[in-house]
Coordinates of C-alpha atoms in Angstrom, one line a residue:
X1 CA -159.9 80.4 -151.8
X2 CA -156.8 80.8 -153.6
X3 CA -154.7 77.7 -155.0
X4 CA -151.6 77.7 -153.3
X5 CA -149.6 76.2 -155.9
X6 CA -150.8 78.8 -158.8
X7 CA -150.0 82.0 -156.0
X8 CA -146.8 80.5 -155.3
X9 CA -146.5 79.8 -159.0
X10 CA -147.5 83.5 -159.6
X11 CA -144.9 84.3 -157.2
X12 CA -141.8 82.9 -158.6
X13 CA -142.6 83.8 -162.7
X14 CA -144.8 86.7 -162.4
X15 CA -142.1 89.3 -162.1
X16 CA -139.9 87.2 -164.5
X17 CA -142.7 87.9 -167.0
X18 CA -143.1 91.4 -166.5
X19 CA -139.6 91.9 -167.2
X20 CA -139.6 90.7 -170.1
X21 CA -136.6 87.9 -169.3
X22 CA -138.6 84.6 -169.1
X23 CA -142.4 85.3 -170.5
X24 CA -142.5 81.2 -171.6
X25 CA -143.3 80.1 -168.7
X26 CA -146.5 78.7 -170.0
X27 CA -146.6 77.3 -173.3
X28 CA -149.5 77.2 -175.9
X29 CA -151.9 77.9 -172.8
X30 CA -149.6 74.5 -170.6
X31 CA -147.8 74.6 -167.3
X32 CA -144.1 74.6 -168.5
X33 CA -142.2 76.0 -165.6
X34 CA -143.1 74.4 -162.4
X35 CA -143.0 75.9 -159.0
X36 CA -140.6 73.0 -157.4
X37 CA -137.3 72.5 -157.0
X38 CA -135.4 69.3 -156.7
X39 CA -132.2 69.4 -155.0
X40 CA -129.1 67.6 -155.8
X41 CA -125.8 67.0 -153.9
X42 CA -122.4 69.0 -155.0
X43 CA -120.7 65.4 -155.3
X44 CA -123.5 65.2 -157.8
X45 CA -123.4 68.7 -159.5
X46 CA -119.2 68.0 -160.1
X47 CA -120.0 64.3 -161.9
X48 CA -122.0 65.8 -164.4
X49 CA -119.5 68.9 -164.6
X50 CA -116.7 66.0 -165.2
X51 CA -118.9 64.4 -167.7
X52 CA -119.5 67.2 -169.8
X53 CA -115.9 68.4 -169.7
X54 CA -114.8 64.9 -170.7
X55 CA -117.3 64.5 -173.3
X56 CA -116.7 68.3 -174.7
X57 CA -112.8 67.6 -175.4
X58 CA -114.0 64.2 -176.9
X59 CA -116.1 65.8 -179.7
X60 CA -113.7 68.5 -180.3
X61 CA -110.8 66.1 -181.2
X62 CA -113.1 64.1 -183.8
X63 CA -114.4 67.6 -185.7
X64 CA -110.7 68.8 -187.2
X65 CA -110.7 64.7 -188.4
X66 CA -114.2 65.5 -190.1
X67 CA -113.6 69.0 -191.5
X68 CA -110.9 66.9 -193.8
X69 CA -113.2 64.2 -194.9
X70 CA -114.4 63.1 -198.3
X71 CA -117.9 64.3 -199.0
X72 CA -118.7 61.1 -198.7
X73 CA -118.9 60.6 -195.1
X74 CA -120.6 63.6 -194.3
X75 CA -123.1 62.5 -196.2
X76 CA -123.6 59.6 -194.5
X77 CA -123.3 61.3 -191.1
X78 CA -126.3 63.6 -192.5
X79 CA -124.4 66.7 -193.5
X80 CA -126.7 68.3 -196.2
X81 CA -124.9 68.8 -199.3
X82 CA -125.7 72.5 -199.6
X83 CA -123.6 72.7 -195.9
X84 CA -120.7 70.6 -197.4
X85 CA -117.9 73.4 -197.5
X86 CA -119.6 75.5 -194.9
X87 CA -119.1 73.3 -192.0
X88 CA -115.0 72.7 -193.6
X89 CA -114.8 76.3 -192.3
X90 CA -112.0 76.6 -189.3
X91 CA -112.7 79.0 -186.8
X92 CA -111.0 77.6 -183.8
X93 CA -109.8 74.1 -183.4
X94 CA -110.3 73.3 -179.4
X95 CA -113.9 75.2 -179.5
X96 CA -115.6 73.9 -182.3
X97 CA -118.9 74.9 -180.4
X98 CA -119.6 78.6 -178.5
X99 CA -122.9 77.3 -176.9
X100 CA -123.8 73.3 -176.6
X101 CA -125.4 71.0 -174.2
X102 CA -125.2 67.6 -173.5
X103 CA -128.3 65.7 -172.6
X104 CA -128.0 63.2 -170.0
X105 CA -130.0 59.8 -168.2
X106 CA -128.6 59.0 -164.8
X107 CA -128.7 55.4 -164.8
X108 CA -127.2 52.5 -162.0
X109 CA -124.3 52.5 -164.5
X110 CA -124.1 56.5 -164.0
X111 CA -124.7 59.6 -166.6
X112 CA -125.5 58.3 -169.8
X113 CA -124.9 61.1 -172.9
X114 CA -128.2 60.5 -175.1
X115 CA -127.4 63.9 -177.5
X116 CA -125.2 67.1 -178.0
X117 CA -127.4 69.6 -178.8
X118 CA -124.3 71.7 -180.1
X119 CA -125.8 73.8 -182.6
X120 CA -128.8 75.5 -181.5
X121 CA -129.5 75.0 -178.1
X122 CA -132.4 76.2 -175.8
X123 CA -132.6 76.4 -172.1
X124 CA -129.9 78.9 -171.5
X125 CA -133.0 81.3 -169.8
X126 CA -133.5 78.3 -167.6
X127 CA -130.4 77.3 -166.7
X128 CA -128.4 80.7 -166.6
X129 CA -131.0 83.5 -165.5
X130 CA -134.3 81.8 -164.0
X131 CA -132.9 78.8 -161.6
X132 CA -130.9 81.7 -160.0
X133 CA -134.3 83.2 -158.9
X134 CA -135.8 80.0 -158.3
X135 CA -133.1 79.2 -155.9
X136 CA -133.5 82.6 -154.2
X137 CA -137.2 81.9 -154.4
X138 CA -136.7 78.3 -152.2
X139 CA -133.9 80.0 -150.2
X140 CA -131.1 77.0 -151.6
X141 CA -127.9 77.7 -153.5
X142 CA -127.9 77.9 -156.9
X143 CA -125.7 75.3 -158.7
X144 CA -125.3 77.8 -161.6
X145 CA -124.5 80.3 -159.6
X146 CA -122.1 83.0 -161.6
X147 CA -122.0 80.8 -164.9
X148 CA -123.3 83.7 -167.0
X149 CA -120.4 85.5 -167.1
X150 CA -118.9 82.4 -169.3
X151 CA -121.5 83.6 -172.1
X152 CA -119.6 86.7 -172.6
X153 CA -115.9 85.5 -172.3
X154 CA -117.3 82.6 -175.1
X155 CA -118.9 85.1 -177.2
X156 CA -115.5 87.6 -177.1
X157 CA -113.4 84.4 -178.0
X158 CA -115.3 83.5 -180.7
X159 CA -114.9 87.4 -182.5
X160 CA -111.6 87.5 -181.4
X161 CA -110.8 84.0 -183.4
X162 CA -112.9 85.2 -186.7
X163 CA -111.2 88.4 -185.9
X164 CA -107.3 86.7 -186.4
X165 CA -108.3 85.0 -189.7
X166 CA -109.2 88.1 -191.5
X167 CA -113.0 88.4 -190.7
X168 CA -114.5 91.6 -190.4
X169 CA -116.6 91.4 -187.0
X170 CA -118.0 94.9 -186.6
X171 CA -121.5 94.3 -187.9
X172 CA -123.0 91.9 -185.1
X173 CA -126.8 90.9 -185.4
X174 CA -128.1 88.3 -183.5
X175 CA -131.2 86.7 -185.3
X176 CA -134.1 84.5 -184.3
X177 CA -138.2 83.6 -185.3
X178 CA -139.9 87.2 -184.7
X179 CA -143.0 85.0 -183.6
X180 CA -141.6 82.4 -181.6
X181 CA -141.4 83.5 -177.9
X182 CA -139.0 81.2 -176.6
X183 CA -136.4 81.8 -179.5
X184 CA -136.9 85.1 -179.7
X185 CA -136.3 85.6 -175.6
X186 CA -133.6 83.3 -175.4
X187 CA -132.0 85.6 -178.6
X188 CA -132.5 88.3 -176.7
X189 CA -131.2 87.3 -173.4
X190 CA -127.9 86.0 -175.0
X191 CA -127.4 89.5 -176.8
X192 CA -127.7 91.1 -173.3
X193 CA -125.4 88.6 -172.0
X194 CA -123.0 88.6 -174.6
X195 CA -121.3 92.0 -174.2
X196 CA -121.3 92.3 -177.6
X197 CA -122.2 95.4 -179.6
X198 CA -125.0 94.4 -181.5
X199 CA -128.8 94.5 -182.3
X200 CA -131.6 91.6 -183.2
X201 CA -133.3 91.1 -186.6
X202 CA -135.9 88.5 -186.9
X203 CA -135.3 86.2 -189.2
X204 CA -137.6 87.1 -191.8
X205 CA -135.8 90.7 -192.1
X206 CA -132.5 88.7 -193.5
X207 CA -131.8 89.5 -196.9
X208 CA -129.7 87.7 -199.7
X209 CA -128.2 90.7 -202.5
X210 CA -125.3 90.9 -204.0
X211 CA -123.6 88.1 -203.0
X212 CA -123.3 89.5 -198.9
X213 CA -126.2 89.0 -195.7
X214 CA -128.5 92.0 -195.1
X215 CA -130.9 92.8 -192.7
X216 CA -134.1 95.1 -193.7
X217 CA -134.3 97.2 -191.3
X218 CA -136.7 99.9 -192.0
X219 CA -136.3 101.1 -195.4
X220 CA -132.5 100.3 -195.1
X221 CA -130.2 97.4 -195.7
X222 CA -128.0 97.0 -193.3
X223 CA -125.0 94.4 -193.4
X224 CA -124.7 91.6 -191.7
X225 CA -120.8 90.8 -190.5
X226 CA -121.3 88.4 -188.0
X227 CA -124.6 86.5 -187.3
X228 CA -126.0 85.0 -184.0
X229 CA -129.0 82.8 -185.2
X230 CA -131.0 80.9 -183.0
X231 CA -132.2 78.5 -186.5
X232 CA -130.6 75.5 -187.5
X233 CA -128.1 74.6 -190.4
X234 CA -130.0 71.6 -191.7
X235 CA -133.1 74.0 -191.6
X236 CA -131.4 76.8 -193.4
X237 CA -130.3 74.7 -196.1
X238 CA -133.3 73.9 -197.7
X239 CA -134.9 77.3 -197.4
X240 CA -135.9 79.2 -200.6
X241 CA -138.1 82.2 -201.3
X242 CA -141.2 83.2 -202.7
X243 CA -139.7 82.7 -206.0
X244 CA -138.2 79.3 -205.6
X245 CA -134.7 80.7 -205.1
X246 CA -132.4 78.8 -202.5
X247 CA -131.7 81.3 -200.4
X248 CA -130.5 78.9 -197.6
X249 CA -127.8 77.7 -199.8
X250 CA -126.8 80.7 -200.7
X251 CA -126.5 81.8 -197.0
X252 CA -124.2 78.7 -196.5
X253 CA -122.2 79.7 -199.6
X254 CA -121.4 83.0 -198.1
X255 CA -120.4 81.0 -194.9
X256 CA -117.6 78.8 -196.7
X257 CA -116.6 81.7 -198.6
X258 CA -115.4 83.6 -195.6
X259 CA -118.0 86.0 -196.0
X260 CA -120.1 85.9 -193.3
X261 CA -119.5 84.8 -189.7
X262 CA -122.0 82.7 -187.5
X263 CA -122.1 81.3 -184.1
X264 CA -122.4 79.2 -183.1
X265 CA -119.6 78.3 -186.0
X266 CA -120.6 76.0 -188.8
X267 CA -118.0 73.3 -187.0
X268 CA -121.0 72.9 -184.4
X269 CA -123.2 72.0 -186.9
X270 CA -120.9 68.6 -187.5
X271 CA -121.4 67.7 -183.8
X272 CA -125.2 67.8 -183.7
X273 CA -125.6 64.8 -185.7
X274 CA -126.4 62.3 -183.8
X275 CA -124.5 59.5 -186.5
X276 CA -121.5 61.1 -185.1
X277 CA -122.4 59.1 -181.8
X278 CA -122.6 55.9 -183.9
X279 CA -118.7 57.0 -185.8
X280 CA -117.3 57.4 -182.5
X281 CA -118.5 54.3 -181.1
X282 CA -117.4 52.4 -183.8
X283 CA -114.0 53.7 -183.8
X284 CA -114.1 52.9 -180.0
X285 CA -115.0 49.4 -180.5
X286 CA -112.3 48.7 -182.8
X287 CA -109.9 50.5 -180.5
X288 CA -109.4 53.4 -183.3
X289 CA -108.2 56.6 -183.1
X290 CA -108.8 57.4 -179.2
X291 CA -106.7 56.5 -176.2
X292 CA -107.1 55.1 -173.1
X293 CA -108.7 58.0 -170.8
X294 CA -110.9 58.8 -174.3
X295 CA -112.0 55.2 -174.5
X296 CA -112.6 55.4 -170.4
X297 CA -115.0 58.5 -171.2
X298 CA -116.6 56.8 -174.3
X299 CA -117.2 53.8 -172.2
X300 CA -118.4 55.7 -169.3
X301 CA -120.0 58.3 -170.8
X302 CA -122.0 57.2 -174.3
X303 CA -124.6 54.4 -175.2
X304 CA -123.6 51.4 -178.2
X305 CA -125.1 53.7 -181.3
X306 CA -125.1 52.0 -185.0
X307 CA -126.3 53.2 -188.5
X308 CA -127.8 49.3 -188.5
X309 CA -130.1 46.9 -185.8
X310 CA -127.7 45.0 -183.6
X311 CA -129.8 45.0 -180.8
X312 CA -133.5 43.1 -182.5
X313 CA -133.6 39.9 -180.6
X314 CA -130.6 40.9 -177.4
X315 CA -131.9 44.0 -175.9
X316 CA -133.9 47.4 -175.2
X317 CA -132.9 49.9 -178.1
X318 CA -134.3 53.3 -179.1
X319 CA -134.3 55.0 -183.2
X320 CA -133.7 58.3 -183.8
X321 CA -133.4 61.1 -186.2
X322 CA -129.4 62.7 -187.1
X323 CA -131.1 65.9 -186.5
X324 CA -133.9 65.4 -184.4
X325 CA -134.7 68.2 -181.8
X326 CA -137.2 68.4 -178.8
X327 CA -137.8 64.1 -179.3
X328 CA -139.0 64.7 -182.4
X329 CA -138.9 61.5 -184.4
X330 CA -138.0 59.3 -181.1
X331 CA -138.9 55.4 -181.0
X332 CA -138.4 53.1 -177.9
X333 CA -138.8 49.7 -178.8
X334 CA -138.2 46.5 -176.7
X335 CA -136.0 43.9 -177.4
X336 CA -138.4 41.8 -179.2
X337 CA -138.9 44.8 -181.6
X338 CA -142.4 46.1 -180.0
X339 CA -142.9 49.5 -179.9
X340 CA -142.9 50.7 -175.9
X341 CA -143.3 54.4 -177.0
X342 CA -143.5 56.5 -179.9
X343 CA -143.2 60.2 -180.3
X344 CA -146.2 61.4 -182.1
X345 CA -145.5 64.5 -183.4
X346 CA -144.9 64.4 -187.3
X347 CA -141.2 66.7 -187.8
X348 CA -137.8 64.0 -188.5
X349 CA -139.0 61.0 -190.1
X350 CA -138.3 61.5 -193.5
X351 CA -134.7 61.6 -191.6
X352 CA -131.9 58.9 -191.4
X353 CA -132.0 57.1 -188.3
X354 CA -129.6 55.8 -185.6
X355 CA -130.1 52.9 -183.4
X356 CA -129.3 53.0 -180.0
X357 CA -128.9 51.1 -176.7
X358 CA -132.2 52.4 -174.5
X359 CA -131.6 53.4 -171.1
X360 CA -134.5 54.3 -168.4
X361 CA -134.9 58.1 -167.7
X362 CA -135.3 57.9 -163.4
X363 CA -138.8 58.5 -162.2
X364 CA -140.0 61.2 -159.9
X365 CA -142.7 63.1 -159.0
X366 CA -143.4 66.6 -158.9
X367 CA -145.5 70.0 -158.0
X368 CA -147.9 70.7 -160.8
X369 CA -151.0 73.3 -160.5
X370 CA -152.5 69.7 -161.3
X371 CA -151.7 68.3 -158.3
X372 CA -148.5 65.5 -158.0
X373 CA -147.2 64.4 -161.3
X374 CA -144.7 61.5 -161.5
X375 CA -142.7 61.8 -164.8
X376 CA -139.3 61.0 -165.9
X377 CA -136.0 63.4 -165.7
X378 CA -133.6 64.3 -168.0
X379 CA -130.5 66.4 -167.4
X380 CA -129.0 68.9 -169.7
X381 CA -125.2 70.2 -168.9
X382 CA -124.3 73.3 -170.9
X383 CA -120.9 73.4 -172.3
X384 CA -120.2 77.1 -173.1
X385 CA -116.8 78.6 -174.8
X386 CA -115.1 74.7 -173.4
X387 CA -115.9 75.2 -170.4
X388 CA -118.6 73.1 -168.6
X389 CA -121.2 75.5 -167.4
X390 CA -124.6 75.4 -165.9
X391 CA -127.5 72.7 -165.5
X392 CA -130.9 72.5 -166.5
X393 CA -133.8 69.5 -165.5
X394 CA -136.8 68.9 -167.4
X395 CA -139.2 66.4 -166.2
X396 CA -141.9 64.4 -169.3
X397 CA -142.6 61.5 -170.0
X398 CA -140.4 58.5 -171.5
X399 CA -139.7 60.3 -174.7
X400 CA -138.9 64.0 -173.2
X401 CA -139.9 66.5 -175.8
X402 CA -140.8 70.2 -176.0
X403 CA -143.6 70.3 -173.5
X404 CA -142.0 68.4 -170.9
X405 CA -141.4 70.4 -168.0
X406 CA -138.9 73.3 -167.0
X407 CA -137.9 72.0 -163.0
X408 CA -135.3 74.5 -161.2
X409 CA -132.7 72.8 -159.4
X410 CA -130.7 73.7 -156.1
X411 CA -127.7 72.5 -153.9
X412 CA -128.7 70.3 -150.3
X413 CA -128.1 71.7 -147.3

């Protein structure tokens, strides 16, 4: 007899698959997106809308601040020096990123921000395309209904600002992993989406010559005006060839020189670290910089974060990477300074770390093919061009990371 879980299952992501639009939804042979839905009220769907809004205009006000910095804080916020004068590059002052989303615990105190993944961020499939057809799927109302069509308005914005400060913006490529499935399809969806005249180069078709970005396409180089790349700054800086050659650096060299264009723009970059959390709350706690309704959404909003331990002997706290991705590098320790759970995965720990105030991801329990699984939910809220955009819900285990699970999400009643 058939499973009803896995025909159901079958149901929902099968055609997905075939089209080509969402073919991740297994990963490395693992259940990733689950045939479930949890539903969540629209008093509920508009907090977190508020939060991200709030939180967006918050970050963009610190990154102008930054961008005029001595090198010297950079540094300590994690900025590589190879990205130094890259990331000083202006490209629009109230939208320093195209594509960002805030991470988020609800807690009895309300959202909690834990990160902003504003540079490279993943689940826009999930959140924009496949919850739609989950919805339709469960017969509920999608809470991301329409929010697509913010992806090209962002994207035009974004050409249209490199476009006024003398950047030529007819060569478009958008760029990912060739091998990767996720980042490739997530590339490609965004290039469809984008409304954009342009093609996709894998990453390893990217060429450095003569002091301009290629891609090798065929037997020809073709040049590279404006780059979409679904790969990290901090990544691309230390990247060299065959030959030993720092190619990342050079790459970022032709970024602060004006000579290529990326998006998301090198500003977003400043915003991923996660010591920026730990600069704003210090500014906040000395009553710095902000005002009131900025302090409100600080207090509201974000968790205590230091560069030092000042929460060993008085409470729960969690350590982190700047640029940790996907939990990478994640400690939760108690009070006491006992370990309660540790990612296990070997990426981030050469990295700096922040400490941070540890709040409880809520428990519930979901559909597997394995039967009921009770996990712990996390909440990502896209912010796209400014605007607050659509959801996404993934459901793991204390420390979420990249094999937690995809959960769709719908409106009640």
């Amino acid at each position: 007899m058939a499973d009803p879980m896995k025909t159901s299952r079958e149901q929902l992501y099968g055609p997905m698959r075939e089209e080509g639009v969402f073919t991740w939804d297994r990963m490395y042979g693992e259940e990733y997106a689950l045939a479930d839905i949890h539903l969540i009220t629209r008093e509920f769907r508009r907090e977190l809308a508020d939060a991200t809004e709030r939180l967006g205009r918050l970050f963009a006000k610190v990154v102008p601040v930054l961008q005029q910095a001595e090198d010297a804080l950079l540094l300590e916020l994690g900025v590589p020096s190879q990205a130094l004068a890259a990331v000083r590059t202006v490209v629009s002052q109230n939208m320093p990123t195209i594509i960002g989303r805030f991470d988020f615990a609800q807690t009895d105190e309300g959202f909690k921000m834990l990160e902003y993944n504003s540079d490279t961020p993943t689940g826009i499939v999930e959140a924009f395309c496949v919850n739609g057809r989950a919805c339709r799927f469960f017969d509920r109302q999608d809470p991301n209904e329409g929010m697509n069509t913010q992806l090209a308005r962002a994207f035009g914005n974004v050409i249209e600002a490199y476009r006024r400060r003398g950047y030529p913006t007819e060569k478009i490529w958008f760029s990912s992993l060739d091998w990767h499935e996720e980042d490739k399809g997530t590339t490609l969806y965004l290039l469809r989406e984008s409304g954009l005249q342009a093609r996709f180069s894998p990453l390893e078709h990217l060429r450095v010559w003569n002091d301009r970005l290629y891609v090798l396409d065929g037997q020809e180089m073709q040049p590279v005006d404006v780059l979409y790349r679904l790969h990290a700054l901090e990544k691309l800086a230390e990247e060299q060839d065959e030959e030993g050659y720092q190619t990342g650096a050079h790459v970022l060299s032709l970024i602060a020189d004006r000579k290529l264009a990326i998006i998301n723009p090198p500003s977003a970059f400043l915003i991923q670290t996660k010591a920026l959390q730990a600069l704003i709350w210090n500014l906040h706690e000395q009553g710095q910089f902000f005002h009131d309704e900025e302090r409100d959404t600080i207090a509201r909003y974000m968790l205590p974060t230091y560069f030092e331990n000042r929460f060993l002997g008085r409470t729960d706290y969690v350590t982190k990477p700047v640029f940790g991705r996907e939990g990478g590098g994640v400690v939760l320790f108690d009070a006491d300074g006992g370990i309660a759970e540790k990612d296990q995965e070997d990426s981030y720990w050469e990295q700096q770390m922040i400490y941070q105030k540890r709040v409880e991801l809520p428990k519930i329990t979901v559909n597997t093919e394995a039967g009921a699984y009770d996990g712990r939910l996390l909440w990502g809220s896209f912010l796209i061009g400014g605007e607050p955009s659509a959801i996404v819900a993934r459901v793991g285990g204390p420390i979420t990371n990249n094999m937690s699970y995809y959960l769709p999400v719908g409106i009640k009643g």
